Coordinates of C-alpha atoms and ligand atoms in Angstrom, one line a residue:
M1 CA -37.2 -17.1 40.3
A2 CA -39.8 -19.5 41.6
D3 CA -40.2 -21.2 38.3
I4 CA -36.5 -22.1 37.9
D5 CA -35.7 -25.6 39.4
I6 CA -32.1 -24.9 40.5
S7 CA -31.5 -28.6 41.1
L8 CA -31.3 -29.1 37.3
Y9 CA -28.3 -26.8 36.9
N10 CA -24.7 -26.2 37.7
T11 CA -23.8 -22.7 38.5
V12 CA -20.7 -20.8 37.4
T13 CA -19.8 -17.4 38.7
E14 CA -17.6 -15.2 36.6
G15 CA -17.3 -11.5 37.3
K16 CA -20.6 -10.3 38.7
A17 CA -22.7 -12.9 36.8
T18 CA -23.8 -16.3 38.0
I19 CA -24.9 -18.5 35.2
L20 CA -27.0 -21.6 35.3
F21 CA -25.8 -24.4 33.0
P22 CA -28.0 -27.5 32.6
K23 CA -26.4 -30.5 34.3
S24 CA -27.2 -32.6 31.2
N25 CA -24.5 -30.6 29.2
E26 CA -21.0 -32.0 29.4
V27 CA -19.3 -29.2 27.6
F28 CA -20.6 -26.0 29.0
Y29 CA -18.2 -23.5 30.3
N30 CA -14.8 -22.6 29.1
P31 CA -12.9 -20.8 31.9
V32 CA -10.1 -19.9 29.6
Q33 CA -12.5 -17.5 27.9
E34 CA -12.8 -15.4 31.1
F35 CA -9.9 -13.4 29.9
N36 CA -11.6 -12.6 26.6
R37 CA -14.7 -11.5 28.5
D38 CA -12.7 -9.4 31.0
M39 CA -10.8 -7.7 28.2
S40 CA -14.1 -7.1 26.3
I41 CA -15.7 -5.5 29.3
A42 CA -12.7 -3.3 29.9
A43 CA -12.5 -2.3 26.2
I44 CA -16.2 -1.5 26.0
R45 CA -16.0 0.6 29.2
T46 CA -13.0 2.4 27.9
W47 CA -14.6 3.0 24.5
S48 CA -17.9 4.1 26.1
E49 CA -16.2 6.9 28.1
M50 CA -14.6 8.2 24.9
F51 CA -17.8 7.8 22.9
L52 CA -19.9 9.6 25.4
Q53 CA -17.4 12.4 25.9
E54 CA -17.2 12.9 22.1
K55 CA -21.0 13.2 22.1
R56 CA -21.0 15.8 24.8
D57 CA -18.2 17.7 23.1
R58 CA -20.1 17.8 19.9
I59 CA -23.2 19.1 21.6
N60 CA -21.2 21.6 23.6
K61 CA -19.7 23.0 20.4
K62 CA -23.2 23.5 19.0
L63 CA -24.3 25.0 22.2
V64 CA -21.7 27.7 22.0
K65 CA -23.0 28.6 18.5
A66 CA -26.6 28.6 19.5
K67 CA -28.1 32.0 18.6
T68 CA -31.3 32.2 20.6
E69 CA -32.3 31.3 24.1
E70 CA -34.8 28.8 22.8
E71 CA -32.1 27.1 20.8
R72 CA -29.8 27.0 23.8
A73 CA -32.4 25.6 26.1
K74 CA -33.2 22.9 23.6
M75 CA -29.5 22.0 23.3
N76 CA -29.0 22.0 27.0
E77 CA -31.9 19.6 27.4
Y78 CA -30.3 17.3 24.8
L79 CA -27.0 17.5 26.5
E80 CA -28.6 16.6 29.7
Q81 CA -30.0 13.5 28.1
Q82 CA -26.6 12.5 26.7
I83 CA -24.9 13.0 30.1
N84 CA -27.6 10.8 31.7
P85 CA -26.9 7.1 32.0
N86 CA -28.5 4.5 29.6
N87 CA -26.8 5.9 26.6
F88 CA -25.7 3.1 24.4
N89 CA -26.7 -0.4 23.4
I90 CA -24.8 -3.6 22.5
L91 CA -25.7 -6.5 20.2
E92 CA -24.2 -9.8 21.1
A93 CA -24.9 -11.5 17.8
L94 CA -24.1 -15.1 18.8
A95 CA -25.0 -15.1 22.5
A96 CA -25.2 -18.8 23.3
T97 CA -25.8 -19.2 27.0
G98 CA -25.8 -15.4 27.6
L99 CA -22.9 -15.4 30.0
R100 CA -21.2 -12.6 28.1
S101 CA -24.4 -10.5 27.7
I102 CA -25.2 -10.9 31.4
R103 CA -21.8 -9.8 32.4
Y104 CA -22.1 -6.8 30.1
A105 CA -25.4 -5.9 31.7
K106 CA -24.0 -6.2 35.2
E107 CA -20.6 -4.7 34.7
I108 CA -20.8 -2.0 32.1
P109 CA -22.2 1.4 33.3
N110 CA -24.5 3.6 31.2
L111 CA -25.7 0.6 29.2
R112 CA -29.2 1.1 27.9
Q113 CA -29.7 -2.4 26.5
V114 CA -27.8 -5.5 25.4
V115 CA -29.5 -7.6 22.8
A116 CA -28.5 -11.2 23.3
N117 CA -29.2 -13.0 20.0
D118 CA -29.0 -16.6 19.2
L119 CA -30.5 -18.8 16.5
L120 CA -31.5 -21.7 18.8
E121 CA -34.5 -21.7 21.1
D122 CA -32.5 -23.5 23.8
A123 CA -30.0 -20.7 23.8
V124 CA -32.7 -18.0 24.0
E125 CA -34.3 -19.9 26.9
S126 CA -30.9 -20.0 28.6
I127 CA -30.5 -16.3 28.2
R128 CA -34.0 -15.6 29.6
R129 CA -33.4 -18.0 32.5
N130 CA -30.1 -16.4 33.4
T131 CA -31.5 -12.9 33.0
I132 CA -34.1 -13.7 35.6
Y133 CA -31.6 -15.6 37.8
N134 CA -29.3 -12.6 37.8
Q135 CA -32.3 -10.3 38.7
L136 CA -31.8 -8.2 35.6
D137 CA -34.6 -6.3 33.8
E138 CA -35.6 -8.1 30.6
N139 CA -35.4 -4.8 28.8
L140 CA -31.7 -4.4 29.9
V141 CA -30.9 -7.9 28.5
R142 CA -33.3 -8.5 25.6
A143 CA -33.1 -12.2 24.5
N144 CA -33.7 -12.4 20.8
K145 CA -34.1 -15.5 18.7
G146 CA -32.8 -14.8 15.2
D147 CA -30.3 -15.4 12.5
A148 CA -27.3 -13.1 13.4
M149 CA -27.0 -11.8 9.8
R150 CA -30.7 -11.0 9.6
V151 CA -30.6 -9.1 12.9
M152 CA -27.6 -7.1 11.7
Y153 CA -29.0 -6.5 8.2
D154 CA -32.3 -5.3 9.7
T155 CA -30.4 -2.1 10.8
V156 CA -29.5 -1.2 7.2
G157 CA -31.1 2.0 6.0
T158 CA -32.4 2.8 9.5
E159 CA -31.1 4.9 12.4
E160 CA -31.5 1.9 14.7
K161 CA -27.9 0.8 14.8
Y162 CA -26.0 -0.9 17.7
D163 CA -23.3 1.2 19.4
V164 CA -21.4 -2.0 20.1
V165 CA -21.6 -5.1 18.0
D166 CA -19.9 -8.2 19.5
L167 CA -19.1 -11.2 17.3
D168 CA -17.8 -14.1 19.3
P169 CA -18.4 -17.2 17.1
Y170 CA -17.1 -20.7 17.3
G171 CA -14.6 -20.6 14.5
S172 CA -14.5 -17.8 11.9
A173 CA -16.3 -14.5 12.2
S174 CA -15.8 -14.0 8.5
P175 CA -19.4 -14.9 7.5
F176 CA -20.8 -12.2 9.8
V177 CA -18.5 -9.3 8.9
D178 CA -20.5 -7.8 6.1
G179 CA -23.6 -7.4 8.3
A180 CA -21.6 -6.3 11.4
V181 CA -19.8 -3.4 9.7
Q182 CA -23.2 -2.0 8.7
A183 CA -24.9 -2.6 12.0
V184 CA -22.6 -0.6 14.2
S185 CA -23.4 3.1 14.8
E186 CA -21.2 6.0 13.9
G187 CA -18.0 5.8 16.1
G188 CA -19.4 2.6 17.6
L189 CA -17.3 -0.3 18.6
L190 CA -17.0 -3.6 16.7
C191 CA -15.5 -6.5 18.7
V192 CA -14.6 -9.6 16.7
T193 CA -13.2 -12.9 17.8
C194 CA -11.9 -15.6 15.4
T195 CA -10.9 -19.0 16.8
D196 CA -9.9 -20.6 13.5
L197 CA -6.3 -19.9 13.9
A198 CA -5.1 -23.0 12.1
I199 CA -6.6 -21.4 9.0
L200 CA -5.7 -17.7 9.8
T201 CA -2.1 -18.5 10.6
G202 CA -1.7 -20.7 7.5
S203 CA -0.5 -23.7 9.6
M204 CA -2.5 -25.6 7.1
H205 CA -4.4 -24.8 3.9
P206 CA -3.4 -21.2 3.1
E207 CA -5.8 -21.3 0.2
T208 CA -8.7 -21.8 2.7
C209 CA -7.5 -18.7 4.5
F210 CA -7.7 -16.8 1.2
G211 CA -11.2 -18.1 0.6
K212 CA -12.4 -16.9 4.0
Y213 CA -10.4 -13.8 4.5
N214 CA -9.3 -12.7 1.0
G215 CA -5.7 -12.8 2.0
M216 CA -2.8 -15.2 2.2
P217 CA -1.3 -16.1 5.6
L218 CA 2.4 -16.2 6.4
K219 CA 3.1 -19.0 8.9
R220 CA 6.8 -18.9 9.5
T221 CA 7.8 -16.0 11.7
F222 CA 4.8 -13.7 12.6
P223 CA 1.7 -15.9 12.0
H224 CA -0.4 -14.4 14.7
E225 CA 0.2 -10.8 13.9
M226 CA -0.5 -11.7 10.3
A227 CA -3.8 -13.2 11.4
L228 CA -4.8 -10.0 13.0
R229 CA -3.8 -8.0 9.9
L230 CA -5.8 -10.3 7.6
L231 CA -8.9 -9.9 9.8
L232 CA -8.5 -6.1 9.9
Q233 CA -8.1 -6.1 6.1
Q234 CA -11.3 -7.9 5.7
L235 CA -13.1 -5.6 8.1
Q236 CA -11.9 -2.5 6.2
T237 CA -12.6 -4.0 2.8
S238 CA -16.2 -4.9 3.9
A239 CA -16.7 -1.5 5.6
G240 CA -15.3 0.3 2.5
R241 CA -18.2 -1.0 0.4
Y242 CA -20.6 1.0 2.5
R243 CA -18.4 4.2 2.6
R244 CA -17.3 3.2 6.1
Y245 CA -13.8 2.8 7.5
I246 CA -12.3 1.2 10.6
V247 CA -9.9 2.5 13.2
P248 CA -8.4 -0.3 15.3
M249 CA -8.4 0.5 19.0
M250 CA -6.7 -2.7 20.1
S251 CA -5.9 -6.0 18.3
C252 CA -5.0 -9.0 20.4
S253 CA -3.6 -12.4 19.8
I254 CA -4.6 -14.4 22.8
D255 CA -4.1 -18.2 23.5
F256 CA -5.9 -20.0 20.7
Y257 CA -7.9 -17.0 19.2
I258 CA -7.6 -13.4 18.1
R259 CA -9.8 -10.6 19.3
V260 CA -10.0 -7.1 17.7
F261 CA -11.7 -4.0 18.8
V262 CA -12.3 -1.4 16.1
R263 CA -14.3 1.7 15.8
V264 CA -16.4 2.2 12.7
Y265 CA -17.1 5.6 11.0
T266 CA -18.6 6.8 7.7
S267 CA -16.5 9.0 5.4
P268 CA -15.9 8.4 1.7
N269 CA -12.8 10.5 2.0
E270 CA -11.3 8.3 4.6
V271 CA -12.3 5.2 2.6
K272 CA -9.9 6.5 -0.1
K273 CA -7.0 6.0 2.3
A274 CA -7.7 2.3 2.7
A275 CA -5.5 1.4 -0.3
S276 CA -2.5 2.9 1.6
K277 CA -3.4 1.0 4.8
I278 CA -3.5 -2.3 3.0
G279 CA -0.5 -4.0 1.5
V280 CA 1.3 -7.2 0.5
I281 CA 4.0 -8.6 2.8
Y282 CA 7.1 -10.4 1.4
E283 CA 8.9 -12.8 3.7
C284 CA 12.1 -14.4 2.5
S285 CA 11.9 -18.2 2.4
G286 CA 15.6 -18.5 3.4
C287 CA 16.4 -15.8 6.1
H288 CA 12.9 -14.6 6.9
S289 CA 13.7 -11.0 6.3
F290 CA 10.4 -9.2 5.4
A291 CA 9.3 -6.2 3.5
I292 CA 6.0 -4.3 3.1
Q293 CA 4.4 -3.3 -0.2
P294 CA 1.5 -0.8 0.3
L295 CA -1.1 -1.1 -2.4
G296 CA -1.7 2.7 -2.5
K297 CA 0.3 5.8 -1.8
I298 CA -0.8 9.3 -0.6
D299 CA 1.1 12.4 -1.7
I300 CA 0.4 15.7 -0.2
K301 CA 0.1 18.4 -2.9
D302 CA 1.4 22.0 -2.5
N303 CA -2.1 23.2 -1.6
G304 CA -2.2 20.6 1.2
S305 CA -4.7 18.3 -0.5
E306 CA -4.1 14.6 -0.9
R307 CA -3.4 12.8 -4.1
H308 CA -3.9 9.0 -4.2
T309 CA -1.7 6.9 -6.5
P310 CA -0.9 3.2 -6.8
G311 CA 2.0 2.2 -4.5
S312 CA 5.4 1.9 -6.2
G313 CA 7.6 -1.2 -5.8
P314 CA 8.4 -4.0 -5.3
P315 CA 10.4 -3.4 -2.1
V316 CA 12.4 -6.6 -2.8
G317 CA 14.3 -8.0 -5.7
Q318 CA 13.5 -11.2 -7.5
F319 CA 15.8 -12.9 -4.9
C320 CA 16.5 -11.8 -1.3
E321 CA 19.3 -9.3 -1.2
H322 CA 20.6 -10.9 2.0
C323 CA 20.5 -14.6 1.3
G324 CA 19.5 -15.1 -2.4
N325 CA 16.3 -17.0 -1.8
T326 CA 12.8 -16.3 -3.1
H327 CA 10.1 -14.7 -1.1
H328 CA 6.7 -15.9 0.1
I329 CA 3.9 -13.4 -0.4
G330 CA 1.3 -12.7 2.3
G331 CA -1.8 -10.5 2.3
P332 CA -3.3 -8.3 1.2
A333 CA -3.3 -7.4 4.8
W334 CA -3.8 -4.4 7.1
I335 CA -0.4 -2.6 7.4
A336 CA -1.5 0.5 9.4
P337 CA -1.3 0.5 13.2
L338 CA -3.0 -2.4 15.1
H339 CA -3.7 -0.3 18.1
D340 CA -4.7 3.3 19.1
K341 CA -2.2 4.3 21.7
T342 CA -4.6 6.7 23.5
F343 CA -7.2 4.0 23.8
V344 CA -4.7 1.4 25.0
S345 CA -3.3 3.8 27.6
N346 CA -6.9 4.7 28.8
M347 CA -7.7 1.0 29.0
L348 CA -4.6 0.2 31.0
Q349 CA -5.4 3.0 33.4
H350 CA -9.0 1.7 33.7
V351 CA -7.8 -1.8 34.5
K352 CA -5.4 -0.5 37.1
N353 CA -8.1 1.6 38.7
N354 CA -10.6 -1.3 38.7
E355 CA -8.5 -4.4 39.4
K356 CA -11.2 -5.9 41.7
D357 CA -13.6 -6.0 38.7
Y358 CA -11.5 -8.4 36.7
G359 CA -10.6 -11.9 37.8
T360 CA -7.8 -11.9 35.2
N361 CA -6.5 -8.4 35.9
V362 CA -2.9 -9.5 36.4
R363 CA -2.7 -10.9 32.9
M364 CA -4.8 -8.0 31.5
K365 CA -2.3 -5.5 32.8
G366 CA 0.6 -7.6 31.4
M367 CA -0.9 -7.9 27.9
V368 CA -2.1 -4.3 27.7
S369 CA 1.3 -3.0 28.9
V370 CA 3.1 -4.9 26.2
I371 CA 0.7 -3.6 23.6
Q372 CA 1.2 -0.1 24.8
E373 CA 4.9 -0.4 24.2
E374 CA 4.5 -2.1 20.8
L375 CA 5.8 -0.1 17.8
D376 CA 3.4 0.4 14.9
E377 CA 5.8 -1.1 12.4
P378 CA 4.2 -4.2 10.8
C379 CA 5.5 -7.7 11.6
Y380 CA 8.4 -8.7 13.7
W381 CA 11.6 -10.8 14.0
T382 CA 11.9 -13.6 16.4
L383 CA 15.1 -14.5 18.2
Q384 CA 14.6 -18.1 17.4
R385 CA 14.4 -17.4 13.6
I386 CA 17.3 -15.0 13.5
C387 CA 19.6 -17.2 15.5
G388 CA 18.3 -20.4 13.8
T389 CA 19.0 -18.9 10.4
L390 CA 22.6 -18.1 11.3
H391 CA 23.2 -21.2 13.4
C392 CA 24.5 -19.0 16.2
T393 CA 24.1 -19.0 20.0
S394 CA 21.1 -17.0 21.1
I395 CA 21.8 -13.3 21.2
P396 CA 20.6 -11.8 24.5
M397 CA 17.5 -9.7 23.9
L398 CA 19.0 -6.8 25.7
D399 CA 22.1 -6.9 23.4
L400 CA 20.0 -7.0 20.3
Y401 CA 17.8 -4.1 21.5
S402 CA 20.7 -2.0 22.7
A403 CA 22.7 -2.4 19.5
L404 CA 19.7 -1.1 17.5
L405 CA 18.9 1.7 19.9
N406 CA 22.5 2.8 19.9
A407 CA 22.4 2.9 16.1
G408 CA 19.4 5.3 16.4
Y409 CA 16.5 2.9 15.7
K410 CA 13.4 2.1 17.7
V411 CA 12.7 -1.3 19.2
S412 CA 9.9 -3.1 21.0
G413 CA 8.6 -6.6 21.5
S414 CA 5.2 -7.9 20.3
H415 CA 2.4 -9.1 22.5
C416 CA 2.0 -12.0 20.1
N417 CA 5.1 -13.8 21.2
P418 CA 7.9 -13.4 23.7
Q419 CA 11.4 -13.0 22.4
T420 CA 10.3 -10.8 19.5
L421 CA 11.8 -7.7 17.8
K422 CA 9.8 -5.0 16.2
T423 CA 12.0 -2.3 14.8
N424 CA 12.1 0.5 12.2
A425 CA 15.7 -0.7 11.3
P426 CA 16.0 -2.2 7.9
A427 CA 16.8 -5.9 7.6
S428 CA 20.4 -5.1 6.6
V429 CA 21.0 -3.4 9.9
V430 CA 19.5 -6.3 11.9
W431 CA 21.9 -8.6 10.0
D432 CA 24.8 -6.2 10.7
V433 CA 24.1 -6.5 14.4
L434 CA 24.1 -10.2 14.2
R435 CA 27.3 -10.2 12.1
A436 CA 29.0 -8.2 14.9
F437 CA 27.6 -10.5 17.6
I438 CA 28.9 -13.6 15.8
K439 CA 32.4 -12.0 15.6
K440 CA 32.4 -12.3 19.4
H441 CA 30.5 -15.6 19.5
P442 CA 31.8 -17.5 16.4
V443 CA 29.7 -20.0 14.5
T444 CA 31.3 -23.3 13.5
M445 CA 31.1 -22.9 9.7
A446 CA 32.0 -26.5 9.0
N447 CA 28.5 -27.5 10.2
I448 CA 26.7 -25.1 7.8
S449 CA 25.8 -26.4 4.3
E450 CA 27.0 -24.6 1.2
N451 CA 23.7 -23.1 0.2
S452 CA 22.7 -22.0 3.6
P453 CA 21.4 -18.4 4.1
A454 CA 23.9 -18.2 7.0
R455 CA 26.9 -18.5 4.6
K456 CA 25.6 -15.7 2.3
I457 CA 24.8 -13.4 5.2
L458 CA 28.0 -14.0 7.2
A459 CA 30.2 -13.6 4.0
K460 CA 29.6 -9.8 4.4
E461 CA 31.3 -7.5 7.0
P462 CA 29.1 -5.3 9.2
S463 CA 28.6 -2.0 7.4
F464 CA 28.8 0.0 10.7
E465 CA 30.5 -0.1 14.1
V466 CA 27.9 -2.0 16.2
D467 CA 27.8 -0.8 19.8
F468 CA 26.4 -3.3 22.3
T469 CA 26.7 -1.0 25.3
R470 CA 23.6 -1.5 27.4
H471 CA 21.0 1.1 26.4
P472 CA 18.7 2.5 29.1
D473 CA 15.6 1.9 27.0
A474 CA 16.5 -1.6 26.1
K475 CA 14.6 -3.0 29.1
A476 CA 10.9 -2.6 28.6
E477 CA 8.9 -1.2 31.5
S478 CA 6.3 -4.0 31.1
R479 CA 8.9 -6.5 32.2
N480 CA 7.7 -6.1 35.7
C481 CA 4.3 -7.5 34.6
V482 CA 3.1 -11.0 33.8
R483 CA 3.7 -10.4 30.1
Y484 CA 3.1 -13.7 28.4
Q485 CA 0.8 -16.4 29.6
V486 CA 1.9 -20.0 30.1
N487 CA -0.9 -22.5 29.2
P488 CA -3.5 -21.8 31.9
T489 CA -4.7 -25.4 32.3
A490 CA -3.8 -28.8 31.1
N491 CA -5.3 -29.7 27.7
W492 CA -6.4 -26.1 27.3
G493 CA -7.7 -24.7 24.2
P494 CA -11.1 -24.2 22.5
K495 CA -13.6 -26.7 23.9
A496 CA -14.1 -29.4 21.4
R497 CA -17.0 -29.0 19.1
A498 CA -19.5 -31.2 20.7
G499 CA -20.3 -34.5 19.0
K500 CA -23.8 -35.2 17.7
K501 CA -24.8 -37.0 20.8
Q502 CA -23.8 -34.3 23.2
K503 CA -24.4 -31.2 21.3
T504 CA -24.8 -28.3 23.7
V505 CA -26.4 -25.0 23.5
H506 CA -23.2 -23.2 23.3
E507 CA -21.5 -25.3 20.7
S508 CA -24.4 -26.1 18.4
S509 CA -25.8 -22.7 18.2
K510 CA -22.5 -21.1 17.3
A511 CA -21.5 -23.8 14.9
E512 CA -24.8 -23.6 13.1
Q513 CA -24.8 -19.8 12.9
E514 CA -21.7 -20.1 10.9
E515 CA -23.9 -20.8 7.9
P516 CA -26.1 -17.7 8.1
S517 CA -27.8 -18.2 4.7
V518 CA -29.3 -21.6 5.6
E519 CA -32.9 -21.3 6.7
K520 CA -33.5 -23.3 9.8
Ligands
ZN601 ZN1 16.8 -13.9 2.7

């Protein structure tokens, strides 16, 4: 450490890492991202336990079948190796200062190596400096100067894959996806951040979203879940080209970005199912009812084999059956589950068992708890939209949940937003519950315009006896946690992309890596 002049740097400690940032940089460290890094470490640790156990199970199975002593001894030796530490590696493709990689190296057990890659010499220097400062072996954190796409494409056709590929760009991860889905090992974990939510949620320029993610956003009611589903669709579509498929472990909408953790496998048979996991989503432009149109359908034949056919539809008429308006179309998007419930529950347990390892553990437990309770049904209603559409007073969440539960349907919230309803009840049932609620809490019809969706919906009588009796499952267990974050700091959000005069290592390297084809 003798050759590092500490006086030139500010230090920031996060988790077990202390990082040196040059004092000359004004924009250097974004504390809001600590949550992203904490979640990533917990996710990778959770995945690694599953990954290593699966490896051992596979070898054990073979061990049982081993015929000769010699074969058995060989297998045992191999098993021993697998049980030993130093078992997997990570690529951080856009590593910038190296803070994330250094935390990975210090906080993730059984890690053989993390390759911290960046395009810029300054960034690579920073990674090396911080590796030394944190007294880490340079083999454990290998700083690499390279174009992220080249580094990932270099793995194609080789056995030298990365067990974890982490993409945490400034902006969209989209340009890196094709390389990433090929660079991750069998059953490995792909972690992807996108911070370009203005694009992904369609708050402006939906056509730009289509250009980047090959899907149309829906901005009105469930923009953040839609953003997750567009990204997952892109990951699957890219993986499918290489006979690979994704299994989402956990998909999170956090503050000003989204972060997904998916496992990647190879199987042409599973790729065939992708058409049924991807679909188009219709959202009524008047009452915001929504319906899902899968692109493909799987029938199980008498002999148990699967038959794939085009999906049948559409699930909506030309005009909304509830209010008579037209629909907006979103997608194609991922319509299969966003999370793997076993993974989520393992991760929640892991965080509870290791609270002291995570500075943001309170929020982690809150978010993962809500995710654990989330139904797999795509998209959600928001209280604000439902009551806004009908111009009625806000229905208490517990009343809405209870009425649907009492009618035999499932309900949950969404981690994307407080005051949300996910349910397997059809839209007609949700409107029936509201019709019954409004009978008790009347709406002043004089204030509602002639063509309003509210008039069309409220002209009908509820089709069943709605029971608002408080249902025991209406109150989510996660309510005892910090479930939704208020803005953590004033003027929070992504750090501004640095101007030309004060371009920093972090900002410039990530921004420039967004154009991987440009030779620098
Ligand atoms: Zn409608």
